[in-house]
PDB file of C-alpha atoms in Angstrom:
ATOM      1  CA  MET E 968      22.267 -21.135  -6.179  1.00 43.00           C
ATOM      2  CA  GLY E 969      18.989 -19.928  -4.296  1.00 48.00           C
ATOM      3  CA  LYS E 970      18.299 -18.986  -1.066  1.00 49.00           C
ATOM      4  CA  THR E 971      17.770 -21.659   1.354  1.00 55.00           C
ATOM      5  CA  GLY E 972      16.525 -22.428   5.059  1.00 54.00           C
ATOM      6  CA  ARG E 973      14.262 -19.782   6.701  1.00 56.00           C
ATOM      7  CA  SER E 974      15.482 -16.779   4.500  1.00 52.00           C
ATOM      8  CA  GLY E 975      14.594 -18.541   1.132  1.00 53.00           C
ATOM      9  CA  PHE E 976      11.062 -19.877   2.448  1.00 53.00           C
ATOM     10  CA  LEU E 977       9.987 -16.738   3.705  1.00 51.00           C
ATOM     11  CA  GLY E 978      11.025 -14.892   0.588  1.00 52.00           C
ATOM     12  CA  VAL E 979       8.839 -17.414  -1.389  1.00 50.00           C
ATOM     13  CA  LEU E 980       5.838 -17.109   0.873  1.00 49.00           C
ATOM     14  CA  SER E 981       6.685 -13.233   0.695  1.00 48.00           C
ATOM     15  CA  GLN E 982       5.992 -13.574  -3.120  1.00 49.00           C
ATOM     16  CA  ILE E 983       3.124 -15.487  -3.082  1.00 47.00           C
ATOM     17  CA  PHE E 984       1.545 -12.983  -0.646  1.00 46.00           C
ATOM     18  CA  LYS E 985       2.386 -10.177  -2.935  1.00 45.00           C
ATOM     19  CA  GLU E 986       0.844 -11.852  -5.940  1.00 46.00           C
ATOM     20  CA  GLU E 987      -2.441 -12.348  -3.987  1.00 45.00           C
ATOM     21  CA  SER E 988      -2.708  -8.744  -3.536  1.00 44.00           C
ATOM     22  CA  THR E 989      -5.059  -6.637  -5.603  1.00 77.00           C
ATOM     23  CA  VAL E 990      -4.471  -3.458  -7.841  1.00 87.00           C
ATOM     24  CA  ILE E 991      -5.045  -0.285  -5.441  1.00 92.00           C
ATOM     25  CA  ARG E 992      -6.636   2.903  -7.297  1.00 91.00           C
ATOM     26  CA  PRO E 993      -5.365   6.551  -6.031  1.00 93.00           C
ATOM     27  CA  PRO E 994      -6.889   8.028  -3.010  1.00 93.00           C
ATOM     28  CA  TYR E 995     -10.165  10.173  -3.629  1.00 92.00           C
ATOM     29  CA  ALA E 996     -11.401   7.908  -6.271  1.00 88.00           C
ATOM     30  CA  VAL E 997     -15.201   7.268  -6.337  1.00 79.00           C
ATOM     31  CA  THR E 998     -15.970   3.436  -5.496  1.00 70.00           C
ATOM     32  CA  ASP E 999     -17.572   2.823  -8.559  1.00 64.00           C
ATOM     33  CA  ALA E1000     -15.478   4.630 -10.953  1.00 71.00           C
ATOM     34  CA  THR E1001     -14.558   2.776 -13.987  1.00 76.00           C
ATOM     35  CA  PHE E1002     -11.337   4.729 -14.815  1.00 87.00           C
ATOM     36  CA  GLU E1003     -12.263   4.532 -18.632  1.00 88.00           C
ATOM     37  CA  GLU E1004     -11.746   8.359 -18.834  1.00 89.00           C
ATOM     38  CA  CYS E1005      -8.112   7.821 -17.548  1.00 91.00           C
ATOM     39  CA  LYS E1006      -7.129   5.962 -20.618  1.00 89.00           C
ATOM     40  CA  THR E1007      -6.926   8.837 -22.712  1.00 90.00           C
ATOM     41  CA  CYS E1008      -5.974  11.796 -20.090  1.00 91.00           C
ATOM     42  CA  ALA E1009      -2.463  13.164 -19.673  1.00 91.00           C
ATOM     43  CA  ALA E1010      -2.100  11.292 -16.532  1.00 94.00           C
ATOM     44  CA  ALA E1011      -1.637  14.757 -14.439  1.00 96.00           C
ATOM     45  CA  CYS E1012      -2.075  12.591 -11.121  1.00 96.00           C
ATOM     46  CA  VAL E1013       1.006  10.853 -11.598  1.00 97.00           C
ATOM     47  CA  ASP E1014       3.025  14.301 -12.419  1.00 97.00           C
ATOM     48  CA  VAL E1015       1.627  15.637  -9.118  1.00 98.00           C
ATOM     49  CA  CYS E1016       2.202  12.926  -6.744  1.00 98.00           C
ATOM     50  CA  GLU E1017       4.496  14.460  -4.186  1.00 96.00           C
ATOM     51  CA  GLU E1018       5.399  10.739  -3.017  1.00 97.00           C
ATOM     52  CA  LYS E1019       5.749   9.694  -6.516  1.00 97.00           C
ATOM     53  CA  ILE E1020       3.314   6.358  -5.786  1.00 97.00           C
ATOM     54  CA  ILE E1021       0.982   6.737  -8.613  1.00 97.00           C
ATOM     55  CA  ARG E1022       1.977   4.973 -11.906  1.00 96.00           C
ATOM     56  CA  THR E1023      -0.228   4.056 -14.752  1.00 95.00           C
ATOM     57  CA  ASP E1024      -0.536   0.730 -16.124  1.00 94.00           C
ATOM     58  CA  SER E1025      -0.302  -0.346 -19.928  1.00 92.00           C
ATOM     59  CA  MET E1026      -3.803   0.949 -20.425  1.00 91.00           C
ATOM     60  CA  GLY E1027      -3.188   4.324 -18.511  1.00 92.00           C
ATOM     61  CA  VAL E1028      -5.132   3.571 -16.036  1.00 92.00           C
ATOM     62  CA  PRO E1029      -3.387   4.731 -12.511  1.00 94.00           C
ATOM     63  CA  PHE E1030      -2.545   2.692  -9.753  1.00 95.00           C
ATOM     64  CA  LEU E1031      -0.677   2.931  -6.316  1.00 95.00           C
ATOM     65  CA  ASP E1032       2.608   1.457  -6.047  1.00 96.00           C
ATOM     66  CA  PHE E1033       4.140   1.495  -2.295  1.00 96.00           C
ATOM     67  CA  SER E1034       7.168  -0.095  -3.037  1.00 94.00           C
ATOM     68  CA  ALA E1035       9.024   2.871  -2.019  1.00 94.00           C
ATOM     69  CA  ASN E1036       6.600   5.140   0.028  1.00 96.00           C
ATOM     70  CA  GLY E1037       3.196   5.834   0.938  1.00 96.00           C
ATOM     71  CA  CYS E1038       0.686   8.089   0.496  1.00 95.00           C
ATOM     72  CA  SER E1039       0.605  11.708   2.417  1.00 93.00           C
ATOM     73  CA  GLY E1040      -3.293  12.485   1.360  1.00 92.00           C
ATOM     74  CA  CYS E1041      -1.930  15.845   0.354  1.00 93.00           C
ATOM     75  CA  GLU E1042      -4.790  15.877  -2.509  1.00 94.00           C
ATOM     76  CA  LYS E1043      -3.007  17.038  -5.400  1.00 96.00           C
ATOM     77  CA  CYS E1044      -3.768  14.363  -7.441  1.00 96.00           C
ATOM     78  CA  MET E1045      -7.564  14.678  -6.970  1.00 95.00           C
ATOM     79  CA  GLU E1046      -6.747  18.409  -7.822  1.00 95.00           C
ATOM     80  CA  ALA E1047      -5.035  17.731 -10.857  1.00 96.00           C
ATOM     81  CA  CYS E1048      -7.546  14.827 -12.058  1.00 94.00           C
ATOM     82  CA  SER E1049      -9.362  16.290 -15.406  1.00 91.00           C
ATOM     83  CA  PRO E1050     -11.393  13.532 -16.248  1.00 90.00           C
ATOM     84  CA  ASN E1051     -12.840  13.914 -12.498  1.00 90.00           C
ATOM     85  CA  VAL E1052     -12.228  10.337 -11.662  1.00 91.00           C
ATOM     86  CA  LEU E1053     -10.628  11.476  -8.293  1.00 93.00           C
ATOM     87  CA  ASN E1054     -13.511  13.543  -6.656  1.00 90.00           C
ATOM     88  CA  ASP E1055     -14.540  12.227  -3.405  1.00 88.00           C
ATOM     89  CA  PRO E1056     -12.709  14.082  -0.595  1.00 82.00           C
ATOM     90  CA  GLN E1057     -14.422  11.690   1.987  1.00 79.00           C
ATOM     91  CA  TRP E1058     -12.472   8.718   0.708  1.00 71.00           C
ATOM     92  CA  PHE E1059      -8.741   7.933   1.245  1.00 79.00           C
ATOM     93  CA  VAL E1060      -6.983   5.117  -0.052  1.00 86.00           C
ATOM     94  CA  GLN E1061      -9.496   2.414  -0.521  1.00 86.00           C
ATOM     95  CA  ALA E1062      -7.676  -0.644   0.740  1.00 90.00           C
ATOM     96  CA  LYS E1063      -6.285  -1.727   3.960  1.00 90.00           C
ATOM     97  CA  ALA E1064      -2.691  -2.968   4.975  1.00 94.00           C
ATOM     98  CA  HIS E1065      -2.523  -6.796   6.109  1.00 95.00           C
ATOM     99  CA  ILE E1066       0.503  -8.643   7.412  1.00 97.00           C
ATOM    100  CA  SER E1067       1.580 -12.224   6.604  1.00 97.00           C
ATOM    101  CA  THR E1068       2.607 -13.552   9.770  1.00 95.00           C
ATOM    102  CA  MET E1069       4.371 -16.399   7.843  1.00 96.00           C
ATOM    103  CA  SER E1070       6.840 -13.322   6.464  1.00 96.00           C
ATOM    104  CA  CYS E1071       6.855 -11.059   9.304  1.00 97.00           C
ATOM    105  CA  MET E1072      10.002 -11.153  11.419  1.00 96.00           C
ATOM    106  CA  SER E1073       8.338 -10.196  14.308  1.00 95.00           C
ATOM    107  CA  HIS E1074       6.318 -12.962  14.323  1.00 94.00           C
ATOM    108  CA  HIS E1075       9.280 -15.071  14.174  1.00 94.00           C
ATOM    109  CA  ASP E1076      10.415 -13.795  17.264  1.00 92.00           C
ATOM    110  CA  THR E1077      12.978 -11.135  16.180  1.00 93.00           C
ATOM    111  CA  ILE E1078      12.583  -7.640  17.422  1.00 92.00           C
ATOM    112  CA  CYS E1079      11.519  -5.388  14.529  1.00 94.00           C
ATOM    113  CA  PHE E1080       9.019  -2.283  14.407  1.00 94.00           C
ATOM    114  CA  SER E1081       9.591  -1.041  11.246  1.00 96.00           C
ATOM    115  CA  CYS E1082       5.981  -1.201  10.362  1.00 96.00           C
ATOM    116  CA  LYS E1083       4.619   0.583  13.460  1.00 96.00           C
ATOM    117  CA  GLU E1084       7.032   3.576  13.460  1.00 95.00           C
ATOM    118  CA  PRO E1085       5.958   5.341  10.455  1.00 96.00           C
ATOM    119  CA  CYS E1086       2.349   4.416  11.058  1.00 95.00           C
ATOM    120  CA  MET E1087       0.972   7.903  12.129  1.00 93.00           C
ATOM    121  CA  GLU E1088      -2.636   6.561  13.011  1.00 95.00           C
ATOM    122  CA  ASN E1089      -1.373   4.019  15.453  1.00 96.00           C
ATOM    123  CA  ALA E1090      -3.396   1.436  13.225  1.00 97.00           C
ATOM    124  CA  ILE E1091      -0.369  -1.130  14.369  1.00 97.00           C
ATOM    125  CA  VAL E1092      -0.251  -2.630  17.793  1.00 96.00           C
ATOM    126  CA  PHE E1093       1.992  -5.364  19.067  1.00 95.00           C
ATOM    127  CA  GLU E1094       0.376  -8.093  21.033  1.00 92.00           C
ATOM    128  CA  GLY E1095       3.590  -8.605  23.392  1.00 85.00           C
ATOM    129  CA  MET E1096       6.899  -7.897  21.998  1.00 79.00           C
ATOM    130  CA  PHE E1097       6.668  -9.910  18.677  1.00 85.00           C
ATOM    131  CA  ARG E1098       3.203 -10.018  17.379  1.00 93.00           C
ATOM    132  CA  PRO E1099       2.196  -6.830  15.342  1.00 96.00           C
ATOM    133  CA  ILE E1100      -1.465  -6.679  14.112  1.00 96.00           C
ATOM    134  CA  ILE E1101      -3.323  -3.926  12.308  1.00 97.00           C
ATOM    135  CA  ILE E1102      -6.217  -2.613  13.608  1.00 96.00           C
ATOM    136  CA  PRO E1103      -8.591  -2.434  10.416  1.00 93.00           C
ATOM    137  CA  ASP E1104     -10.720   0.896  11.684  1.00 93.00           C
ATOM    138  CA  LYS E1105      -7.570   2.835  12.298  1.00 95.00           C
ATOM    139  CA  CYS E1106      -5.700   2.019   9.350  1.00 94.00           C
ATOM    140  CA  THR E1107      -6.154   4.663   6.359  1.00 92.00           C
ATOM    141  CA  GLY E1108      -4.327   2.653   3.713  1.00 94.00           C
ATOM    142  CA  CYS E1109      -1.557   4.940   3.532  1.00 95.00           C
ATOM    143  CA  GLY E1110       0.945   2.262   2.806  1.00 96.00           C
ATOM    144  CA  TYR E1111       3.941   4.258   4.946  1.00 97.00           C
ATOM    145  CA  CYS E1112       4.336   0.729   6.377  1.00 97.00           C
ATOM    146  CA  ILE E1113       5.062  -1.774   3.122  1.00 97.00           C
ATOM    147  CA  ALA E1114       7.935  -0.060   1.879  1.00 94.00           C
ATOM    148  CA  VAL E1115      10.006   0.070   5.490  1.00 97.00           C
ATOM    149  CA  CYS E1116       9.194  -3.765   6.244  1.00 97.00           C
ATOM    150  CA  PRO E1117      12.337  -5.538   5.945  1.00 97.00           C
ATOM    151  CA  SER E1118      11.140  -8.824   5.108  1.00 97.00           C
ATOM    152  CA  ALA E1119       7.945  -7.459   2.737  1.00 97.00           C
ATOM    153  CA  ALA E1120       5.401  -9.063   4.950  1.00 97.00           C
ATOM    154  CA  ILE E1121       3.093  -6.263   4.399  1.00 97.00           C
ATOM    155  CA  ALA E1122       0.552  -5.921   1.524  1.00 95.00           C
ATOM    156  CA  MET E1123      -2.765  -3.800   0.627  1.00 93.00           C
ATOM    157  CA  SER E1124      -6.117  -5.354  -0.382  1.00 89.00           C
ATOM    158  CA  ALA E1125      -8.804  -3.305  -1.428  1.00 81.00           C
TER     159      ALA E1125
END
């Protein structure tokens, strides 16, 4: 038998929210990069990623998976990228985090600061005690807030 009540409802909403998120490319990607060259490279960016968040899709194109960790910005993927797709040190992760108020435990009057604690840029602030919001201009797209969220209420979008 499936989950019922509030937890089941929030679980369904968080799944819908996740499915709406877009594919996020690795940091330092040039905005107009097509990633065609990645289809035939050795995926060195995956091997050198200290956080183990760079994966490749079925075509061999890299993307970020924040389900277990975030991006530290170490630049090793950029240095290892032989097709030179990841070559713009001015860019970090070209995505921003968003909080689903329907799934967020804090927005439902449960004290939780899980997302705020790992945010090194202080991009997550609380309005009152229960209303976390993300300040877009401060968010680097590192993704550290995603894996720690107990209700999977945070997703990235490009």
